[in-house]
Amino acid sequence: MPTPPATPYYITTPIYYVNDQPHIGHCYTTIVADAVARFMRLAGHDVFFLTGTDEHGQKVEKSAASRGITPQELADENARHFVTALGYVGATNDDFIRTTEPRHEKQVQRVLSTLIESGDFYLDTFEGWYDEGQEEYVTENQARERDFTAFNGKPLVKATEENYFFRLTKYWDRVREWIEAHPEFVQPDARRNEVLGRLRDESRDVPISRTNFTWGIPVPGNEKHVTYVWIDALLNYMTALGLVDAEAADMDASRHHYWNASGPVVHFIGKEILWFHAVIWPALIMALRDAGRTDLHLPDAVYAHSFWIREGQKMSKTLGNFIDLATIEAYCENFSRDALRWFLLTQGPLGATDADFSHSRFVEVYNADLANGFGNAASRVTNMIVKYFDGQCPDDRGDPTNGDYNWPEITGKMIATATGQMEQLDVAGALRSGLELSNRVDQYINDTKPFKLAKDPDGMPEVGRILYHCVETLRIAAILMLPAIPDASQEFLTRIGIDPTSLSSSSLTWGGVQPGAAITKGEGLFPRADVDAPPPEVSASGS
Ligand code: MSP
């Protein structure tokens, strides 16, 4: 029977502003999306993982001017830093979109002309408050609530301007009803409630063009207006796949299937940009649908995680305490990239509360989960196979069970649990399921004591049986943990005779390790860390 085509899975990160250097926040969202992408590929999905940079807007224009370079030069320079950061954290994105690319700009202009024609974008005068840092318009009420202060602590600016507006009022109730009827659309729940709360207020239209600067996509037919950076930015999720107008963008239809009826579309973002993704974005898609430009379904999930703080304090430019690329590099060099990914993924702010990046916690988690956890189980098992069987993988003599331990059942259940968790975007839960499996192996060794049985030559068949159960279970644990710790997982798989480049959904069934395969022990995957050592030193130059 021919295998059915793999279900698509489309996952994105925000596109990051190029007026800033990459830091732990950007890396975190990217790593979370990367872990989901890696898992879904292993589970057999046809994944498209998108990230990129948001390059227009007043902030970029101003930063460039203050450095005496053009906005494009600034964008090119910082987009490069973001690409470097992606390589650094091991992201497996399928594309990197930049909003200054012609393929994006051309399609955004198509959206503008379509919606101006349909009447959902119209010209009017705006009077109100503007948050320059966030490039966000603020209503009188919100301005008062925030004490006329912008997100970055500076005062809000009073603005009167001729703008194009988006008729959000027309879609307000439809968006609210959608969110009410689809509890998984905005996650986690606390964030969903927040958005619904705001949607209970009176609706208002949104200004979507500016005339007081030029670094943006000109509005077709009225070029003194440039497109509001948020409309430009949100559309990246469509333009990267050529979904507005592939032909105009010199693209073809080969990516269209990533966003169709059959597979999930998932946006990972931080909580501060939820409104744009949970309200403006679906409204924009509805408007494009009403105008007949698209028949896309709304995204399946907008997951808004909380923030990393550092040693109990908010990270800010004023405090100068951002975990920047140089610090990330120092952690990777000291503990490994896998260690950083594991910590961020399992201890991160996926839920509704912020998470603290504290050095002592990092070391504690590293030692417990990786050095004494998976790393130790892996070396225990491979050492015994090398010692007792000359590195030749024993077999289980046809019996994958031992007393209470029914390994195909135990591993099968854990695979199902982890898969379910990942589908629910419980990334930390899914990864811990992998670790739990590895911890079961440790427990099994303590219970069955193969090292004692090996003292009697008659005990060797039993020792072989036990060790096969162990190594095979660790193979599955390594695959479940691979989305977080790709380097160590692949190294371990290679040591037990599995080609890590040929993993597929069928790798997640019992019986992958071949009896007779050459097993090597190699160096410890995660050497224990000294809890008393100071945090890694950060080189002044950074990267
Ligand atoms: N350009 C917009 C997004 C447009 S998407 C259509 C933007 N860019 S940004 O450079 O400011 O990146 C914001 C994202 O960075 C957040 O949504 C979040 O993903 C990440 N983080 C920034 N600081 C963070 C923390 N302190 N902690 C965790 N992630 C945070 O907004």
Coordinates of N, CA, C and O and ligand atoms in Angstrom, one line a residue, residues 13-21 23-30 52-56 59 82 99 133-134 229-237 268-274 276-277 281 303-310 314-315 322 349 354-355, ligand 1:
T13 N 7.7 31.5 14.3 CA 8.0 32.4 15.4 C 7.6 33.8 15.0 O 7.3 34.0 13.9
P14 N 7.7 34.8 16.0 CA 7.5 36.1 15.5 C 8.7 36.5 14.6 O 9.7 35.8 14.7
I15 N 8.5 37.5 13.8 CA 9.7 37.9 13.0 C 10.3 39.1 13.9 O 9.6 39.9 14.4
Y16 N 11.6 39.0 14.1 CA 12.2 39.9 15.1 C 12.6 41.2 14.6 O 13.1 41.3 13.4
Y17 N 12.5 42.2 15.4 CA 12.9 43.6 15.0 C 14.4 43.7 14.8 O 15.1 43.3 15.7
V18 N 14.8 44.3 13.7 CA 16.2 44.4 13.5 C 16.9 45.6 14.2 O 18.1 45.9 14.0
N19 N 16.1 46.4 14.9 CA 16.8 47.5 15.6 C 17.4 47.0 17.0 O 17.9 47.8 17.7
D20 N 17.2 45.7 17.2 CA 17.8 45.2 18.5 C 18.7 44.0 18.1 O 18.6 43.4 17.1
Q21 N 19.6 43.7 19.1 CA 20.4 42.5 18.9 C 19.7 41.3 19.5 O 18.9 41.4 20.4
H23 N 18.7 38.3 21.7 CA 19.0 37.9 23.1 C 18.2 36.7 23.4 O 17.5 36.1 22.6
I24 N 18.2 36.3 24.7 CA 17.6 35.1 25.1 C 16.1 35.0 24.8 O 15.6 33.9 24.5
G25 N 15.4 36.1 24.8 CA 14.0 36.1 24.5 C 13.7 35.6 23.1 O 12.9 34.7 22.9
H26 N 14.4 36.2 22.2 CA 14.3 35.7 20.8 C 14.7 34.3 20.6 O 14.0 33.5 20.0
C27 N 15.8 33.9 21.3 CA 16.3 32.6 21.1 C 15.3 31.6 21.7 O 15.1 30.5 21.2
Y28 N 14.7 32.0 22.8 CA 13.7 31.1 23.5 C 12.6 30.7 22.6 O 12.3 29.5 22.3
T29 N 11.9 31.7 22.0 CA 10.7 31.4 21.2 C 11.2 30.6 20.0 O 10.5 29.6 19.6
T30 N 12.4 30.9 19.5 CA 12.9 30.1 18.3 C 13.1 28.7 18.7 O 12.8 27.7 18.0
G52 N 12.2 34.8 11.0 CA 12.7 35.9 10.1 C 12.8 37.2 10.9 O 12.8 37.2 12.1
T53 N 12.9 38.2 10.1 CA 13.1 39.6 10.7 C 12.1 40.6 10.2 O 11.7 40.5 9.0
D54 N 11.7 41.5 11.1 CA 10.8 42.5 10.8 C 11.6 43.8 10.7 O 12.2 44.3 11.6
E55 N 11.7 44.3 9.5 CA 12.7 45.3 9.2 C 12.3 46.7 8.9 O 13.1 47.6 8.7
H56 N 11.0 46.9 8.8 CA 10.5 48.3 8.6 C 10.1 49.0 9.9 O 10.2 48.5 10.9
K59 N 11.3 52.9 14.2 CA 12.4 52.6 15.1 C 13.6 52.3 14.3 O 14.7 52.7 14.7
F82 N 20.8 37.8 13.6 CA 19.7 36.9 13.9 C 19.9 35.5 13.2 O 19.7 34.5 13.9
T99 N 11.3 41.2 5.9 CA 10.2 42.0 5.3 C 10.6 43.0 4.2 O 9.8 43.6 3.6
G133 N 7.9 53.1 21.1 CA 8.7 51.9 21.2 C 8.1 50.7 20.6 O 8.7 49.9 20.0
Q134 N 6.8 50.5 20.9 CA 6.1 49.3 20.5 C 5.5 49.5 19.1 O 4.9 48.6 18.5
V229 N 3.8 49.1 10.4 CA 4.7 47.9 10.5 C 4.1 46.6 10.9 O 4.4 45.6 10.5
W230 N 3.0 46.8 11.8 CA 2.4 45.5 12.3 C 1.6 44.8 11.2 O 1.5 43.6 11.2
I231 N 1.0 45.6 10.3 CA 0.2 44.9 9.2 C 1.2 44.2 8.3 O 1.1 43.1 7.9
D232 N 2.3 45.0 8.0 CA 3.4 44.5 7.1 C 3.9 43.2 7.8 O 4.0 42.1 7.1
A233 N 4.2 43.2 9.1 CA 4.8 42.1 9.7 C 3.9 40.8 9.8 O 4.4 39.7 9.5
L234 N 2.7 41.0 10.2 CA 1.8 39.9 10.4 C 1.7 39.1 9.1 O 1.6 37.9 9.1
L235 N 1.7 39.9 8.0 CA 1.4 39.2 6.7 C 2.6 38.3 6.3 O 2.4 37.4 5.4
N236 N 3.7 38.3 7.0 CA 4.8 37.4 6.7 C 4.4 36.0 6.7 O 4.9 35.1 6.0
Y237 N 3.5 35.6 7.6 CA 3.1 34.3 7.7 C 2.4 33.7 6.5 O 2.4 32.5 6.2
F268 N 3.9 30.6 17.5 CA 4.5 30.9 18.8 C 4.9 32.3 18.9 O 5.6 32.8 18.0
I269 N 4.5 33.0 20.0 CA 4.9 34.4 20.2 C 5.1 34.6 21.7 O 4.8 33.8 22.6
G270 N 5.5 35.8 22.1 CA 5.6 36.2 23.5 C 4.3 37.0 23.8 O 3.6 37.5 22.9
K271 N 4.0 37.0 25.1 CA 2.7 37.6 25.6 C 2.5 39.0 25.2 O 1.3 39.5 25.1
E272 N 3.6 39.8 25.0 CA 3.4 41.3 24.7 C 2.8 41.6 23.3 O 2.4 42.7 23.1
I273 N 2.8 40.5 22.5 CA 2.3 40.8 21.1 C 1.1 40.0 20.8 O 0.8 39.7 19.6
L274 N 0.4 39.6 21.9 CA -0.8 38.8 21.7 C -1.9 39.4 21.0 O -2.6 38.8 20.1
F276 N -2.1 41.6 18.7 CA -1.9 41.6 17.2 C -2.2 40.2 16.6 O -2.8 40.1 15.6
H277 N -1.7 39.2 17.3 CA -1.9 37.8 16.7 C -3.3 37.2 17.0 O -3.7 36.4 16.2
W281 N -4.8 39.8 13.5 CA -4.4 38.9 12.5 C -5.6 38.1 12.0 O -5.9 38.1 10.8
Y303 N 0.1 30.6 20.5 CA 0.6 30.3 21.8 C 1.5 31.4 22.3 O 2.5 31.7 21.8
A304 N 1.0 32.1 23.3 CA 1.7 33.3 23.8 C 2.4 32.9 25.2 O 1.7 32.9 26.2
H305 N 3.7 32.7 25.1 CA 4.4 32.4 26.3 C 4.7 33.6 27.1 O 4.6 34.8 26.6
S306 N 5.2 33.4 28.4 CA 5.5 34.6 29.2 C 7.0 34.9 29.0 O 7.6 34.4 28.1
F307 N 7.6 35.6 30.0 CA 8.9 36.2 29.7 C 10.0 35.5 30.6 O 9.7 35.1 31.7
W308 N 11.2 35.5 30.1 CA 12.3 35.2 30.9 C 12.7 36.4 31.7 O 12.8 37.5 31.1
I309 N 13.0 36.3 33.0 CA 13.6 37.3 33.7 C 15.0 36.8 34.2 O 15.2 35.6 34.0
R310 N 15.8 37.6 34.8 CA 17.2 37.1 35.1 C 17.5 37.3 36.6 O 17.5 38.5 37.0
K314 N 13.6 41.8 36.0 CA 13.2 42.0 34.6 C 14.5 42.4 33.8 O 15.3 43.1 34.3
M315 N 14.6 41.8 32.6 CA 15.8 42.2 31.8 C 15.4 43.5 31.1 O 14.4 43.6 30.5
F322 N 20.5 42.0 30.1 CA 20.0 41.1 29.1 C 20.9 39.9 29.0 O 22.2 40.0 29.0
P349 N 9.1 29.9 30.4 CA 7.8 30.5 30.7 C 6.8 30.1 29.7 O 6.1 31.0 29.2
D354 N 6.1 34.2 34.5 CA 7.5 34.4 34.0 C 8.4 33.4 34.6 O 8.1 32.8 35.7
A355 N 9.5 33.1 33.9 CA 10.5 32.1 34.5 C 11.8 32.8 34.7 O 12.2 33.8 34.0
Ligands
MSP1 N1 8.6 42.4 15.2 C1 7.6 42.1 16.3 C2 6.9 40.8 16.0 C3 6.2 40.7 14.7 S1 5.5 39.1 14.4 C4 4.5 39.3 13.1 C5 8.4 42.0 17.6 N2 9.7 41.7 17.5 S2 10.7 41.6 18.8 O1 12.0 41.6 18.2 O2 10.4 42.6 19.8 O3 10.5 40.2 19.3 C6 9.5 39.9 20.3 C7 9.5 38.5 20.7 O4 10.8 38.1 21.3 C8 8.5 38.1 21.7 O5 7.2 38.0 21.2 C9 9.1 36.9 22.3 O6 8.8 35.9 21.4 C10 10.5 37.2 22.3 N3 11.0 37.9 23.6 C11 11.5 39.1 23.8 N4 11.8 39.3 25.1 C12 11.5 38.1 25.8 C13 11.8 37.7 27.1 N5 12.3 38.4 28.0 N6 11.4 36.4 27.4 C14 10.9 35.5 26.4 N7 10.7 35.9 25.2 C15 10.7 37.3 24.9 O7 7.8 42.1 18.6

